Amino acid sequence: MHHTMVPSDRVEHVAVHSWDGAKLGIIERLMLDKVSGTVAYAVIKTGGLLGSHHHYPILWSALKYDAKRQVFETELTMRELRAGPSEFDDETFDWGDRTRSYPHPHYWTV
Amino acid sequence: MHHTMVPSDRVEHVAVHSWDGAKLGIIERLMLDKVSGTVAYAVIKTGGLLGSHHHYPILWSALKYDAKRQVFETELTMRELRAGPSEFDDETFDWGDRTRSYPHPHYWTV
């Protein structure tokens, strides 16, 4: 049966690759806009030195599922991801804060 | 900081109560419409006899978060939920199948 629904728990923990083939990380969680009922963005958890992790927001619309490889693809590169906002493990980054402005055009344009 | 974002993993496994106070179950997962990027509905897992479970779809817009009690509330009662479509544990119910018609007005009206 062909349809366009996907369960949230089959999106979480799926790998995200850059268009250049590099693995950026995995989808840690989705951020939902309660009022509009939309998926605003995904939080990507990247691997790091000594088991530490960075957490980056990527717009949901910037992620494309590749069914063959079973990964999400994005046009962002790791370099671009690193240039944007992020959280480092237990920091209390406010993901929903829209009063901040972020440099990358893929963010916050929902 | 006040905003309208909620992480998917803070929605999953949260209890859902009926307006009449009855606990209906917990949110097992969210079903996302890949094309529109919206949360179409939540799948509610209810407790059952001998450890078996039913799984019911409830429209996202029919769920309201009660921050004080930390549960979702809905106008649906257990009786109404049971009258709608459901899956019983390992059945291969096609949650995304929009060619089916369902009796309850809270479903599939997105």
PDB file of C-alpha atoms in Angstrom:
ATOM      1  CA  MET A   1       0.000   0.000   0.000  1.00  0.00           C
ATOM      2  CA  HIS A   2       1.486   3.300  -1.117  1.00  0.00           C
ATOM      3  CA  HIS A   3       0.977   6.355   1.060  1.00  0.00           C
ATOM      4  CA  THR A   4       2.846   9.227   2.556  1.00  0.00           C
ATOM      5  CA  MET A   5       2.661   8.478   6.264  1.00  0.00           C
ATOM      6  CA  VAL A   6       5.665   7.711   8.398  1.00  0.00           C
ATOM      7  CA  PRO A   7       5.691   6.790  12.116  1.00  0.00           C
ATOM      8  CA  SER A   8       7.763   9.094  14.332  1.00  0.00           C
ATOM      9  CA  ASP A   9       9.620   6.154  15.845  1.00  0.00           C
ATOM     10  CA  ARG A  10      10.786   5.080  12.401  1.00  0.00           C
ATOM     11  CA  VAL A  11      12.264   8.538  11.836  1.00  0.00           C
ATOM     12  CA  GLU A  12      14.042   8.855  15.151  1.00  0.00           C
ATOM     13  CA  HIS A  13      17.523   7.282  15.199  1.00  0.00           C
ATOM     14  CA  VAL A  14      17.746   7.096  11.404  1.00  0.00           C
ATOM     15  CA  ALA A  15      21.083   8.179   9.903  1.00  0.00           C
ATOM     16  CA  VAL A  16      21.410  11.523   8.100  1.00  0.00           C
ATOM     17  CA  HIS A  17      23.853  11.812   5.219  1.00  0.00           C
ATOM     18  CA  SER A  18      25.071  14.871   3.411  1.00  0.00           C
ATOM     19  CA  TRP A  19      24.666  15.007  -0.363  1.00  0.00           C
ATOM     20  CA  ASP A  20      28.453  14.586  -0.548  1.00  0.00           C
ATOM     21  CA  GLY A  21      28.106  11.174   1.107  1.00  0.00           C
ATOM     22  CA  ALA A  22      29.386  12.057   4.568  1.00  0.00           C
ATOM     23  CA  LYS A  23      27.373  10.750   7.518  1.00  0.00           C
ATOM     24  CA  LEU A  24      26.326  13.756   9.606  1.00  0.00           C
ATOM     25  CA  GLY A  25      24.739  11.877  12.474  1.00  0.00           C
ATOM     26  CA  ILE A  26      21.364  10.459  13.448  1.00  0.00           C
ATOM     27  CA  ILE A  27      17.963  12.034  13.991  1.00  0.00           C
ATOM     28  CA  GLU A  28      17.697  12.348  17.738  1.00  0.00           C
ATOM     29  CA  ARG A  29      14.194  13.791  17.898  1.00  0.00           C
ATOM     30  CA  LEU A  30      11.712  15.907  16.006  1.00  0.00           C
ATOM     31  CA  MET A  31      10.590  19.329  17.159  1.00  0.00           C
ATOM     32  CA  LEU A  32       6.880  19.831  16.696  1.00  0.00           C
ATOM     33  CA  ASP A  33       5.100  23.131  16.464  1.00  0.00           C
ATOM     34  CA  LYS A  34       2.204  22.561  18.829  1.00  0.00           C
ATOM     35  CA  VAL A  35      -0.030  25.227  17.365  1.00  0.00           C
ATOM     36  CA  SER A  36       0.311  24.471  13.666  1.00  0.00           C
ATOM     37  CA  GLY A  37       0.800  20.728  14.152  1.00  0.00           C
ATOM     38  CA  THR A  38       3.801  20.706  11.839  1.00  0.00           C
ATOM     39  CA  VAL A  39       7.206  19.135  12.158  1.00  0.00           C
ATOM     40  CA  ALA A  40       9.381  22.221  12.356  1.00  0.00           C
ATOM     41  CA  TYR A  41      12.777  20.554  12.395  1.00  0.00           C
ATOM     42  CA  ALA A  42      14.775  17.517  13.337  1.00  0.00           C
ATOM     43  CA  VAL A  43      17.576  17.534  15.876  1.00  0.00           C
ATOM     44  CA  ILE A  44      20.642  15.770  14.490  1.00  0.00           C
ATOM     45  CA  LYS A  45      23.015  14.193  16.970  1.00  0.00           C
ATOM     46  CA  THR A  46      26.549  13.960  15.677  1.00  0.00           C
ATOM     47  CA  GLY A  47      29.273  11.696  16.950  1.00  0.00           C
ATOM     48  CA  GLY A  48      32.174  13.384  18.641  1.00  0.00           C
ATOM     49  CA  LEU A  49      35.458  12.999  20.381  1.00  0.00           C
ATOM     50  CA  LEU A  50      35.495  10.988  23.604  1.00  0.00           C
ATOM     51  CA  GLY A  51      31.834  10.086  23.288  1.00  0.00           C
ATOM     52  CA  SER A  52      30.581  13.663  23.384  1.00  0.00           C
ATOM     53  CA  HIS A  53      27.909  14.872  20.996  1.00  0.00           C
ATOM     54  CA  HIS A  54      26.698  17.971  19.254  1.00  0.00           C
ATOM     55  CA  HIS A  55      23.034  18.467  18.482  1.00  0.00           C
ATOM     56  CA  TYR A  56      22.044  20.466  15.397  1.00  0.00           C
ATOM     57  CA  PRO A  57      18.649  21.555  14.118  1.00  0.00           C
ATOM     58  CA  ILE A  58      17.811  20.796  10.479  1.00  0.00           C
ATOM     59  CA  LEU A  59      14.558  21.854   8.890  1.00  0.00           C
ATOM     60  CA  TRP A  60      12.262  18.908   8.225  1.00  0.00           C
ATOM     61  CA  SER A  61      11.773  20.150   4.666  1.00  0.00           C
ATOM     62  CA  ALA A  62      15.559  19.994   4.144  1.00  0.00           C
ATOM     63  CA  LEU A  63      15.570  16.231   4.788  1.00  0.00           C
ATOM     64  CA  LYS A  64      14.750  13.742   2.061  1.00  0.00           C
ATOM     65  CA  TYR A  65      14.359  10.038   2.743  1.00  0.00           C
ATOM     66  CA  ASP A  66      16.358   7.681   0.546  1.00  0.00           C
ATOM     67  CA  ALA A  67      14.345   4.467   0.740  1.00  0.00           C
ATOM     68  CA  LYS A  68      17.034   2.398  -0.962  1.00  0.00           C
ATOM     69  CA  ARG A  69      19.783   3.266   1.510  1.00  0.00           C
ATOM     70  CA  GLN A  70      17.330   3.827   4.369  1.00  0.00           C
ATOM     71  CA  VAL A  71      18.905   7.127   5.358  1.00  0.00           C
ATOM     72  CA  PHE A  72      17.859  10.761   5.220  1.00  0.00           C
ATOM     73  CA  GLU A  73      19.758  13.010   2.865  1.00  0.00           C
ATOM     74  CA  THR A  74      20.268  16.739   3.090  1.00  0.00           C
ATOM     75  CA  GLU A  75      22.024  19.331   0.991  1.00  0.00           C
ATOM     76  CA  LEU A  76      23.803  20.608   4.074  1.00  0.00           C
ATOM     77  CA  THR A  77      27.413  19.624   4.588  1.00  0.00           C
ATOM     78  CA  MET A  78      29.031  19.004   7.953  1.00  0.00           C
ATOM     79  CA  ARG A  79      30.845  22.318   7.562  1.00  0.00           C
ATOM     80  CA  GLU A  80      27.564  24.180   7.078  1.00  0.00           C
ATOM     81  CA  LEU A  81      25.958  22.311   9.928  1.00  0.00           C
ATOM     82  CA  ARG A  82      28.804  23.316  12.235  1.00  0.00           C
ATOM     83  CA  ALA A  83      28.427  26.956  11.221  1.00  0.00           C
ATOM     84  CA  GLY A  84      24.835  26.985  12.493  1.00  0.00           C
ATOM     85  CA  PRO A  85      23.337  26.827  15.971  1.00  0.00           C
ATOM     86  CA  SER A  86      24.001  23.775  18.082  1.00  0.00           C
ATOM     87  CA  GLU A  87      23.852  22.378  21.560  1.00  0.00           C
ATOM     88  CA  PHE A  88      26.642  20.437  23.219  1.00  0.00           C
ATOM     89  CA  ASP A  89      25.246  17.506  25.199  1.00  0.00           C
ATOM     90  CA  ASP A  90      23.797  18.725  28.465  1.00  0.00           C
ATOM     91  CA  GLU A  91      23.678  22.416  27.657  1.00  0.00           C
ATOM     92  CA  THR A  92      20.233  23.890  28.041  1.00  0.00           C
ATOM     93  CA  PHE A  93      19.863  25.175  24.528  1.00  0.00           C
ATOM     94  CA  ASP A  94      16.374  26.495  23.926  1.00  0.00           C
ATOM     95  CA  TRP A  95      15.441  24.781  20.668  1.00  0.00           C
ATOM     96  CA  GLY A  96      12.147  26.526  20.426  1.00  0.00           C
ATOM     97  CA  ASP A  97      13.481  30.033  20.872  1.00  0.00           C
ATOM     98  CA  ARG A  98      12.435  31.947  17.781  1.00  0.00           C
ATOM     99  CA  THR A  99      13.627  35.268  19.117  1.00  0.00           C
ATOM    100  CA  ARG A 100      17.172  34.242  18.169  1.00  0.00           C
ATOM    101  CA  SER A 101      18.341  34.747  14.652  1.00  0.00           C
ATOM    102  CA  TYR A 102      20.410  32.114  12.939  1.00  0.00           C
ATOM    103  CA  PRO A 103      22.680  32.587   9.956  1.00  0.00           C
ATOM    104  CA  HIS A 104      21.832  29.510   7.947  1.00  0.00           C
ATOM    105  CA  PRO A 105      18.972  29.886   5.453  1.00  0.00           C
ATOM    106  CA  HIS A 106      17.788  26.364   6.158  1.00  0.00           C
ATOM    107  CA  TYR A 107      16.770  27.331   9.677  1.00  0.00           C
ATOM    108  CA  TRP A 108      13.696  28.975  11.003  1.00  0.00           C
ATOM    109  CA  THR A 109      12.144  29.757   7.691  1.00  0.00           C
ATOM    110  CA  VAL A 110       9.028  27.712   8.423  1.00  0.00           C
TER     111      VAL A 110
ATOM    112  CA  MET B   1      11.215  30.843  27.750  1.00  0.00           C
ATOM    113  CA  HIS B   2       7.728  30.565  26.379  1.00  0.00           C
ATOM    114  CA  HIS B   3       7.246  28.997  22.964  1.00  0.00           C
ATOM    115  CA  THR B   4       5.169  26.436  21.163  1.00  0.00           C
ATOM    116  CA  MET B   5       7.710  23.748  20.363  1.00  0.00           C
ATOM    117  CA  VAL B   6       7.601  20.264  21.808  1.00  0.00           C
ATOM    118  CA  PRO B   7      10.122  17.446  21.219  1.00  0.00           C
ATOM    119  CA  SER B   8       8.653  14.244  19.744  1.00  0.00           C
ATOM    120  CA  ASP B   9      10.214  12.126  22.460  1.00  0.00           C
ATOM    121  CA  ARG B  10       8.428  14.146  25.118  1.00  0.00           C
ATOM    122  CA  VAL B  11       5.114  13.397  23.437  1.00  0.00           C
ATOM    123  CA  GLU B  12       5.640   9.677  22.969  1.00  0.00           C
ATOM    124  CA  HIS B  13       4.659   7.589  25.998  1.00  0.00           C
ATOM    125  CA  VAL B  14       2.659  10.393  27.598  1.00  0.00           C
ATOM    126  CA  ALA B  15      -0.726   9.373  29.030  1.00  0.00           C
ATOM    127  CA  VAL B  16      -3.956  10.316  27.250  1.00  0.00           C
ATOM    128  CA  HIS B  17      -7.047  10.995  29.325  1.00  0.00           C
ATOM    129  CA  SER B  18     -10.636  11.395  28.244  1.00  0.00           C
ATOM    130  CA  TRP B  19     -12.487  14.561  29.255  1.00  0.00           C
ATOM    131  CA  ASP B  20     -14.483  12.349  31.637  1.00  0.00           C
ATOM    132  CA  GLY B  21     -11.285  11.544  33.506  1.00  0.00           C
ATOM    133  CA  ALA B  22     -10.721   7.988  32.248  1.00  0.00           C
ATOM    134  CA  LYS B  23      -7.207   7.080  31.166  1.00  0.00           C
ATOM    135  CA  LEU B  24      -7.392   5.907  27.577  1.00  0.00           C
ATOM    136  CA  GLY B  25      -3.797   4.819  27.191  1.00  0.00           C
ATOM    137  CA  ILE B  26      -0.464   6.281  26.164  1.00  0.00           C
ATOM    138  CA  ILE B  27       0.798   7.878  22.974  1.00  0.00           C
ATOM    139  CA  GLU B  28       2.716   5.113  21.268  1.00  0.00           C
ATOM    140  CA  ARG B  29       3.893   7.090  18.264  1.00  0.00           C
ATOM    141  CA  LEU B  30       2.999   9.953  15.968  1.00  0.00           C
ATOM    142  CA  MET B  31       2.098   9.486  12.333  1.00  0.00           C
ATOM    143  CA  LEU B  32       3.662  12.146  10.134  1.00  0.00           C
ATOM    144  CA  ASP B  33       2.495  13.190   6.722  1.00  0.00           C
ATOM    145  CA  LYS B  34       5.754  13.210   4.810  1.00  0.00           C
ATOM    146  CA  VAL B  35       4.581  15.545   2.079  1.00  0.00           C
ATOM    147  CA  SER B  36       2.933  18.257   4.143  1.00  0.00           C
ATOM    148  CA  GLY B  37       5.251  17.847   7.143  1.00  0.00           C
ATOM    149  CA  THR B  38       2.322  17.771   9.532  1.00  0.00           C
ATOM    150  CA  VAL B  39       1.539  15.502  12.458  1.00  0.00           C
ATOM    151  CA  ALA B  40      -1.552  13.742  11.126  1.00  0.00           C
ATOM    152  CA  TYR B  41      -2.446  11.722  14.196  1.00  0.00           C
ATOM    153  CA  ALA B  42      -1.169   9.965  17.272  1.00  0.00           C
ATOM    154  CA  VAL B  43      -1.444   6.246  17.841  1.00  0.00           C
ATOM    155  CA  ILE B  44      -2.823   5.532  21.308  1.00  0.00           C
ATOM    156  CA  LYS B  45      -1.901   2.229  22.905  1.00  0.00           C
ATOM    157  CA  THR B  46      -4.465   1.034  25.413  1.00  0.00           C
ATOM    158  CA  GLY B  47      -3.931  -1.505  28.146  1.00  0.00           C
ATOM    159  CA  GLY B  48      -5.810  -4.758  27.743  1.00  0.00           C
ATOM    160  CA  LEU B  49      -6.531  -8.159  29.159  1.00  0.00           C
ATOM    161  CA  LEU B  50      -3.598 -10.536  29.594  1.00  0.00           C
ATOM    162  CA  GLY B  51      -1.105  -7.912  28.518  1.00  0.00           C
ATOM    163  CA  SER B  52      -2.548  -7.452  25.044  1.00  0.00           C
ATOM    164  CA  HIS B  53      -3.031  -4.012  23.541  1.00  0.00           C
ATOM    165  CA  HIS B  54      -5.194  -2.151  21.104  1.00  0.00           C
ATOM    166  CA  HIS B  55      -3.809   0.723  19.069  1.00  0.00           C
ATOM    167  CA  TYR B  56      -6.111   3.582  18.094  1.00  0.00           C
ATOM    168  CA  PRO B  57      -5.518   6.621  15.902  1.00  0.00           C
ATOM    169  CA  ILE B  58      -6.477  10.018  17.335  1.00  0.00           C
ATOM    170  CA  LEU B  59      -6.128  13.222  15.368  1.00  0.00           C
ATOM    171  CA  TRP B  60      -3.320  15.405  16.672  1.00  0.00           C
ATOM    172  CA  SER B  61      -5.686  18.368  16.704  1.00  0.00           C
ATOM    173  CA  ALA B  62      -8.025  16.407  18.999  1.00  0.00           C
ATOM    174  CA  LEU B  63      -5.330  16.187  21.684  1.00  0.00           C
ATOM    175  CA  LYS B  64      -4.734  19.002  24.131  1.00  0.00           C
ATOM    176  CA  TYR B  65      -1.830  19.012  26.563  1.00  0.00           C
ATOM    177  CA  ASP B  66      -2.646  19.628  30.216  1.00  0.00           C
ATOM    178  CA  ALA B  67       0.623  21.002  31.574  1.00  0.00           C
ATOM    179  CA  LYS B  68      -0.511  20.787  35.193  1.00  0.00           C
ATOM    180  CA  ARG B  69      -1.328  17.068  35.110  1.00  0.00           C
ATOM    181  CA  GLN B  70       1.234  16.348  32.371  1.00  0.00           C
ATOM    182  CA  VAL B  71      -1.220  14.349  30.292  1.00  0.00           C
ATOM    183  CA  PHE B  72      -2.964  14.834  26.979  1.00  0.00           C
ATOM    184  CA  GLU B  73      -6.709  15.289  27.066  1.00  0.00           C
ATOM    185  CA  THR B  74      -9.232  14.511  24.361  1.00  0.00           C
ATOM    186  CA  GLU B  75     -12.983  14.845  24.012  1.00  0.00           C
ATOM    187  CA  LEU B  76     -13.164  11.234  22.883  1.00  0.00           C
ATOM    188  CA  THR B  77     -14.340   8.644  25.373  1.00  0.00           C
ATOM    189  CA  MET B  78     -13.100   5.058  25.514  1.00  0.00           C
ATOM    190  CA  ARG B  79     -16.426   3.967  24.042  1.00  0.00           C
ATOM    191  CA  GLU B  80     -15.971   6.277  21.046  1.00  0.00           C
ATOM    192  CA  LEU B  81     -12.365   5.227  20.644  1.00  0.00           C
ATOM    193  CA  ARG B  82     -13.423   1.572  20.550  1.00  0.00           C
ATOM    194  CA  ALA B  83     -16.033   2.331  17.897  1.00  0.00           C
ATOM    195  CA  GLY B  84     -13.334   3.608  15.547  1.00  0.00           C
ATOM    196  CA  PRO B  85     -10.562   1.849  13.650  1.00  0.00           C
ATOM    197  CA  SER B  86      -7.906   0.017  15.617  1.00  0.00           C
ATOM    198  CA  GLU B  87      -5.114  -2.475  15.403  1.00  0.00           C
ATOM    199  CA  PHE B  88      -4.638  -5.371  17.792  1.00  0.00           C
ATOM    200  CA  ASP B  89      -0.960  -5.808  18.627  1.00  0.00           C
ATOM    201  CA  ASP B  90       0.807  -7.540  15.769  1.00  0.00           C
ATOM    202  CA  GLU B  91      -1.843  -7.111  13.115  1.00  0.00           C
ATOM    203  CA  THR B  92      -0.569  -5.359  10.041  1.00  0.00           C
ATOM    204  CA  PHE B  93      -3.013  -2.495  10.097  1.00  0.00           C
ATOM    205  CA  ASP B  94      -2.143   0.069   7.456  1.00  0.00           C
ATOM    206  CA  TRP B  95      -2.250   3.295   9.451  1.00  0.00           C
ATOM    207  CA  GLY B  96      -1.613   5.441   6.444  1.00  0.00           C
ATOM    208  CA  ASP B  97      -4.357   3.966   4.298  1.00  0.00           C
ATOM    209  CA  ARG B  98      -6.581   6.864   3.328  1.00  0.00           C
ATOM    210  CA  THR B  99      -8.637   4.828   0.902  1.00  0.00           C
ATOM    211  CA  ARG B 100     -10.526   3.399   3.889  1.00  0.00           C
ATOM    212  CA  SER B 101     -13.393   5.330   5.335  1.00  0.00           C
ATOM    213  CA  TYR B 102     -13.824   5.595   9.063  1.00  0.00           C
ATOM    214  CA  PRO B 103     -16.960   6.452  10.961  1.00  0.00           C
ATOM    215  CA  HIS B 104     -15.572   8.789  13.574  1.00  0.00           C
ATOM    216  CA  PRO B 105     -15.513  12.470  12.635  1.00  0.00           C
ATOM    217  CA  HIS B 106     -12.237  12.976  14.482  1.00  0.00           C
ATOM    218  CA  TYR B 107     -10.400  10.793  11.980  1.00  0.00           C
ATOM    219  CA  TRP B 108      -8.974  11.560   8.603  1.00  0.00           C
ATOM    220  CA  THR B 109     -10.318  15.030   8.367  1.00  0.00           C
ATOM    221  CA  VAL B 110      -6.880  16.569   8.088  1.00  0.00           C
TER     222      VAL B 110
END
